[in-house]
Amino acid sequence: MEYPSKIIEKAIQELSGLPGIGRKTALRLALHILKQTEEKATSLGEAIISLRKDIKYCQNCYNISDSDICNICSNMRRDKEILCVVEDTKDVIALEGTHQFNGMYHVLGGVINPMMGIGPSQLNIDSLIERTQKEGIKEVIFAFSASIEGDTTAFYIAKKITPFGVRVSSIARGIPMGLDLEYTDEITLGRSLLNRTIISLPTYE
Amino acid sequence: MEYPSKIIEKAIQELSGLPGIGRKTALRLALHILKQTEEKATSLGEAIISLRKDIKYCQNCYNISDSDICNICSNMRRDKEILCVVEDTKDVIALEGTHQFNGMYHVLGGVINPMMGIGPSQLNIDSLIERTQKEGIKEVIFAFSASIEGDTTAFYIAKKITPFGVRVSSIARGIPMGLDLEYTDEITLGRSLLNRTIISLPTYE
């Protein structure tokens, strides 16, 4: 397709580099931006530039942050003895959205994936082991997406940190809310049986 | 949802202002941008800023352009006697994609829509009438999306320009390629009957 202007062509090319955005969507976005005020378009462009340039990674947990130590790590009210290990920043955001966790995080930056050439040394695993050893952590929770790679990573780290006397756990795998039992895959259903939760124990009168 | 950084929050807020992009998609885009090199992110941001700041509108046809006269209007090889009237730049791009049209364009910037408060004076209609009168145009083709507003606009302009001795036409309404006849709405099907095209005429031996 030919575009009437090199400027719009450049913008479409850049926008269509984003995930899930093809050239048609990019054109729609570009035409939308053209209809905005100059301030609004500039504000969007500058936010994108600043995002990559100004964002920092917490030196403690590797979560994205505005400063050297993120506001979760520097929050005195949070439980420093429980550590949740995640793959990515978006997992921290998702877990924070539940309001069910008040401990600390550790962002690995991925999971072990030999097929993609990602080994333990490319991830923030050494620092996790160091934290577990030095910071007096009592429990490490793995919160990975359900995949072979996630399980492998959890197993690998668990073996390394168990000697430090920490409890190691993983978030539950089971039937998600709203999903019919009959449509659930066999592995999930099998795990949900194995990891059943107890509702009541027998009472002896 | 709380974000771990004000910078990412700002970026998500800006990105989710784009059409079809919610906060979840904006977060996904922001995390994608974070994984890019700084040059790539800056290039995207600058393309967006430049798009709004540097783009011009052709003084002749109101299409977007890098210069005062767009490259369609300044192209000597195009037929200056046939003028296609469209609503928006994206329609020019779509029509150019067909490679079926070698005439000139005129971008109205919208269609007459009293419900939205858009009257003829807000559109580039006066300049269209002037062009039709002065530039020796032989045919004006309306290429609007099929809607009441498009039909109204075509009818309004047709009445104004017919006195100048131009042929006025509209792109055909009918069954699009790949659509089953039985699923086509009644108005389209009705129009496709009225505007049937002749395949062969009777021959008298």
GROMACS .gro file of C-alpha atoms in nm, chain A:
model
  205
    1MET     CA    1   0.000   0.000   0.000
    2GLU     CA    2   0.124   0.347  -0.083
    3TYR     CA    3   0.088   0.632   0.161
    4PRO     CA    4   0.046   0.994   0.059
    5SER     CA    5   0.318   1.113   0.296
    6LYS     CA    6   0.655   0.988   0.414
    7ILE     CA    7   0.581   1.117   0.765
    8ILE     CA    8   0.270   0.903   0.803
    9GLU     CA    9   0.450   0.609   0.644
   10LYS     CA   10   0.726   0.637   0.904
   11ALA     CA   11   0.470   0.656   1.187
   12ILE     CA   12   0.280   0.354   1.052
   13GLN     CA   13   0.602   0.159   1.023
   14GLU     CA   14   0.696   0.241   1.383
   15LEU     CA   15   0.349   0.174   1.525
   16SER     CA   16   0.311  -0.156   1.342
   17GLY     CA   17   0.625  -0.276   1.520
   18LEU     CA   18   0.422  -0.296   1.840
   19PRO     CA   19   0.278  -0.638   1.933
   20GLY     CA   20  -0.073  -0.704   1.802
   21ILE     CA   21  -0.070  -0.396   1.579
   22GLY     CA   22  -0.069  -0.454   1.205
   23ARG     CA   23  -0.042  -0.195   0.930
   24LYS     CA   24  -0.419  -0.136   0.914
   25THR     CA   25  -0.445  -0.072   1.288
   26ALA     CA   26  -0.130   0.141   1.272
   27LEU     CA   27  -0.294   0.356   1.003
   28ARG     CA   28  -0.605   0.394   1.218
   29LEU     CA   29  -0.390   0.497   1.515
   30ALA     CA   30  -0.190   0.742   1.300
   31LEU     CA   31  -0.507   0.906   1.168
   32HIS     CA   32  -0.637   0.928   1.525
   33ILE     CA   33  -0.315   1.098   1.637
   34LEU     CA   34  -0.346   1.342   1.345
   35LYS     CA   35  -0.685   1.450   1.478
   36GLN     CA   36  -0.548   1.519   1.826
   37THR     CA   37  -0.408   1.852   1.941
   38GLU     CA   38  -0.032   1.893   1.901
   39GLU     CA   39   0.010   1.890   2.282
   40LYS     CA   40  -0.165   1.555   2.312
   41ALA     CA   41   0.039   1.392   2.037
   42THR     CA   42   0.360   1.530   2.184
   43SER     CA   43   0.262   1.408   2.528
   44LEU     CA   44   0.208   1.055   2.394
   45GLY     CA   45   0.539   1.057   2.207
   46GLU     CA   46   0.730   1.191   2.505
   47ALA     CA   47   0.572   0.937   2.742
   48ILE     CA   48   0.700   0.658   2.516
   49ILE     CA   49   1.051   0.806   2.496
   50SER     CA   50   1.062   0.868   2.872
   51LEU     CA   51   0.931   0.517   2.943
   52ARG     CA   52   1.237   0.353   2.794
   53LYS     CA   53   1.488   0.621   2.893
   54ASP     CA   54   1.392   0.712   3.249
   55ILE     CA   55   1.262   0.390   3.397
   56LYS     CA   56   1.486   0.208   3.640
   57TYR     CA   57   1.493  -0.144   3.773
   58CYS     CA   58   1.483  -0.194   4.149
   59GLN     CA   59   1.830  -0.306   4.263
   60ASN     CA   60   1.669  -0.536   4.515
   61CYS     CA   61   1.385  -0.713   4.336
   62TYR     CA   62   1.439  -0.612   3.966
   63ASN     CA   63   1.086  -0.480   3.935
   64ILE     CA   64   1.049  -0.162   3.728
   65SER     CA   65   1.076   0.147   3.942
   66ASP     CA   66   1.117   0.524   3.935
   67SER     CA   67   1.407   0.504   4.179
   68ASP     CA   68   1.691   0.265   4.268
   69ILE     CA   69   1.473   0.083   4.522
   70CYS     CA   70   1.109   0.029   4.421
   71ASN     CA   71   0.819   0.139   4.638
   72ILE     CA   72   0.732  -0.219   4.732
   73CYS     CA   73   1.085  -0.294   4.861
   74SER     CA   74   1.101   0.038   5.046
   75ASN     CA   75   0.755   0.000   5.200
   76MET     CA   76   0.809  -0.064   5.572
   77ARG     CA   77   0.462  -0.206   5.616
   78ARG     CA   78   0.517  -0.505   5.391
   79ASP     CA   79   0.614  -0.846   5.521
   80LYS     CA   80   0.988  -0.890   5.451
   81GLU     CA   81   0.984  -1.259   5.540
   82ILE     CA   82   0.773  -1.379   5.250
   83LEU     CA   83   0.900  -1.355   4.893
   84CYS     CA   84   0.699  -1.408   4.578
   85VAL     CA   85   0.906  -1.504   4.271
   86VAL     CA   86   0.758  -1.398   3.935
   87GLU     CA   87   0.862  -1.403   3.573
   88ASP     CA   88   0.787  -1.046   3.478
   89THR     CA   89   0.673  -0.702   3.595
   90LYS     CA   90   0.324  -0.765   3.459
   91ASP     CA   91   0.291  -1.054   3.704
   92VAL     CA   92   0.369  -0.820   3.994
   93ILE     CA   93   0.096  -0.586   3.871
   94ALA     CA   94  -0.149  -0.876   3.838
   95LEU     CA   95  -0.070  -1.010   4.186
   96GLU     CA   96  -0.090  -0.663   4.341
   97GLY     CA   97  -0.432  -0.632   4.180
   98THR     CA   98  -0.560  -0.918   4.395
   99HIS     CA   99  -0.478  -0.735   4.724
  100GLN     CA  100  -0.407  -1.080   4.871
  101PHE     CA  101  -0.033  -1.051   4.909
  102ASN     CA  102   0.161  -0.825   5.141
  103GLY     CA  103   0.511  -0.967   5.105
  104MET     CA  104   0.805  -0.887   4.879
  105TYR     CA  105   0.866  -0.976   4.516
  106HIS     CA  106   1.155  -1.097   4.306
  107VAL     CA  107   1.134  -1.053   3.929
  108LEU     CA  108   1.336  -1.316   3.741
  109GLY     CA  109   1.304  -1.155   3.400
  110GLY     CA  110   1.190  -1.482   3.240
  111VAL     CA  111   1.190  -1.854   3.307
  112ILE     CA  112   1.445  -2.120   3.223
  113ASN     CA  113   1.382  -2.217   2.862
  114PRO     CA  114   1.657  -2.426   2.698
  115MET     CA  115   1.471  -2.421   2.365
  116MET     CA  116   1.501  -2.041   2.356
  117GLY     CA  117   1.853  -2.051   2.493
  118ILE     CA  118   1.757  -1.903   2.829
  119GLY     CA  119   1.953  -2.060   3.112
  120PRO     CA  120   1.966  -1.975   3.485
  121SER     CA  121   2.260  -1.735   3.433
  122GLN     CA  122   2.051  -1.502   3.215
  123LEU     CA  123   1.787  -1.466   3.486
  124ASN     CA  124   1.799  -1.292   3.824
  125ILE     CA  125   1.838  -1.624   4.004
  126ASP     CA  126   2.175  -1.572   4.177
  127SER     CA  127   2.045  -1.256   4.343
  128LEU     CA  128   1.732  -1.446   4.449
  129ILE     CA  129   1.943  -1.715   4.615
  130GLU     CA  130   2.148  -1.445   4.785
  131ARG     CA  131   1.836  -1.266   4.909
  132THR     CA  132   1.690  -1.591   5.042
  133GLN     CA  133   2.009  -1.661   5.230
  134LYS     CA  134   2.073  -1.314   5.370
  135GLU     CA  135   1.739  -1.143   5.425
  136GLY     CA  136   1.589  -1.392   5.669
  137ILE     CA  137   1.314  -1.503   5.432
  138LYS     CA  138   1.079  -1.770   5.571
  139GLU     CA  139   0.878  -1.858   5.263
  140VAL     CA  140   0.937  -1.836   4.888
  141ILE     CA  141   0.627  -1.858   4.668
  142PHE     CA  142   0.662  -1.928   4.297
  143ALA     CA  143   0.397  -1.753   4.090
  144PHE     CA  144   0.466  -1.864   3.734
  145SER     CA  145   0.228  -1.922   3.449
  146ALA     CA  146   0.140  -2.291   3.421
  147SER     CA  147   0.399  -2.431   3.180
  148ILE     CA  148   0.677  -2.685   3.167
  149GLU     CA  149   0.930  -2.399   3.173
  150GLY     CA  150   0.769  -2.247   3.483
  151ASP     CA  151   0.773  -2.582   3.662
  152THR     CA  152   1.136  -2.641   3.563
  153THR     CA  153   1.240  -2.300   3.692
  154ALA     CA  154   1.055  -2.353   4.020
  155PHE     CA  155   1.216  -2.695   4.065
  156TYR     CA  156   1.563  -2.559   3.984
  157ILE     CA  157   1.538  -2.273   4.232
  158ALA     CA  158   1.369  -2.485   4.499
  159LYS     CA  159   1.664  -2.725   4.498
  160LYS     CA  160   1.904  -2.435   4.550
  161ILE     CA  161   1.720  -2.262   4.833
  162THR     CA  162   1.579  -2.551   5.034
  163PRO     CA  163   1.909  -2.587   5.229
  164PHE     CA  164   1.857  -2.235   5.373
  165GLY     CA  165   1.561  -2.359   5.574
  166VAL     CA  166   1.289  -2.175   5.381
  167ARG     CA  167   0.944  -2.303   5.306
  168VAL     CA  168   0.898  -2.321   4.926
  169SER     CA  169   0.554  -2.315   4.768
  170SER     CA  170   0.380  -2.252   4.437
  171ILE     CA  171   0.053  -2.079   4.362
  172ALA     CA  172  -0.232  -2.329   4.320
  173ARG     CA  173  -0.314  -2.482   3.984
  174GLY     CA  174  -0.680  -2.563   3.945
  175ILE     CA  175  -1.008  -2.479   3.779
  176PRO     CA  176  -1.032  -2.102   3.720
  177MET     CA  177  -1.348  -1.917   3.822
  178GLY     CA  178  -1.622  -1.940   3.563
  179LEU     CA  179  -1.474  -2.234   3.371
  180ASP     CA  180  -1.689  -2.542   3.334
  181LEU     CA  181  -1.534  -2.858   3.472
  182GLU     CA  182  -1.606  -3.053   3.154
  183TYR     CA  183  -1.408  -2.807   2.941
  184THR     CA  184  -1.102  -2.806   3.165
  185ASP     CA  185  -0.798  -2.987   3.027
  186GLU     CA  186  -0.692  -3.314   3.187
  187ILE     CA  187  -0.366  -3.191   3.341
  188THR     CA  188  -0.537  -2.903   3.519
  189LEU     CA  189  -0.822  -3.126   3.632
  190GLY     CA  190  -0.576  -3.390   3.754
  191ARG     CA  191  -0.380  -3.131   3.949
  192SER     CA  192  -0.695  -2.985   4.096
  193LEU     CA  193  -0.775  -3.330   4.236
  194LEU     CA  194  -0.426  -3.385   4.374
  195ASN     CA  195  -0.414  -3.041   4.533
  196ARG     CA  196  -0.770  -3.042   4.663
  197THR     CA  197  -0.839  -2.810   4.953
  198ILE     CA  198  -1.004  -2.936   5.266
  199ILE     CA  199  -1.340  -2.786   5.351
  200SER     CA  200  -1.407  -2.976   5.674
  201LEU     CA  201  -1.248  -3.258   5.871
  202PRO     CA  202  -1.444  -3.536   6.043
  203THR     CA  203  -1.555  -3.456   6.394
  204TYR     CA  204  -1.575  -3.730   6.657
  205GLU     CA  205  -1.858  -3.697   6.902
   0.00000   0.00000   0.00000
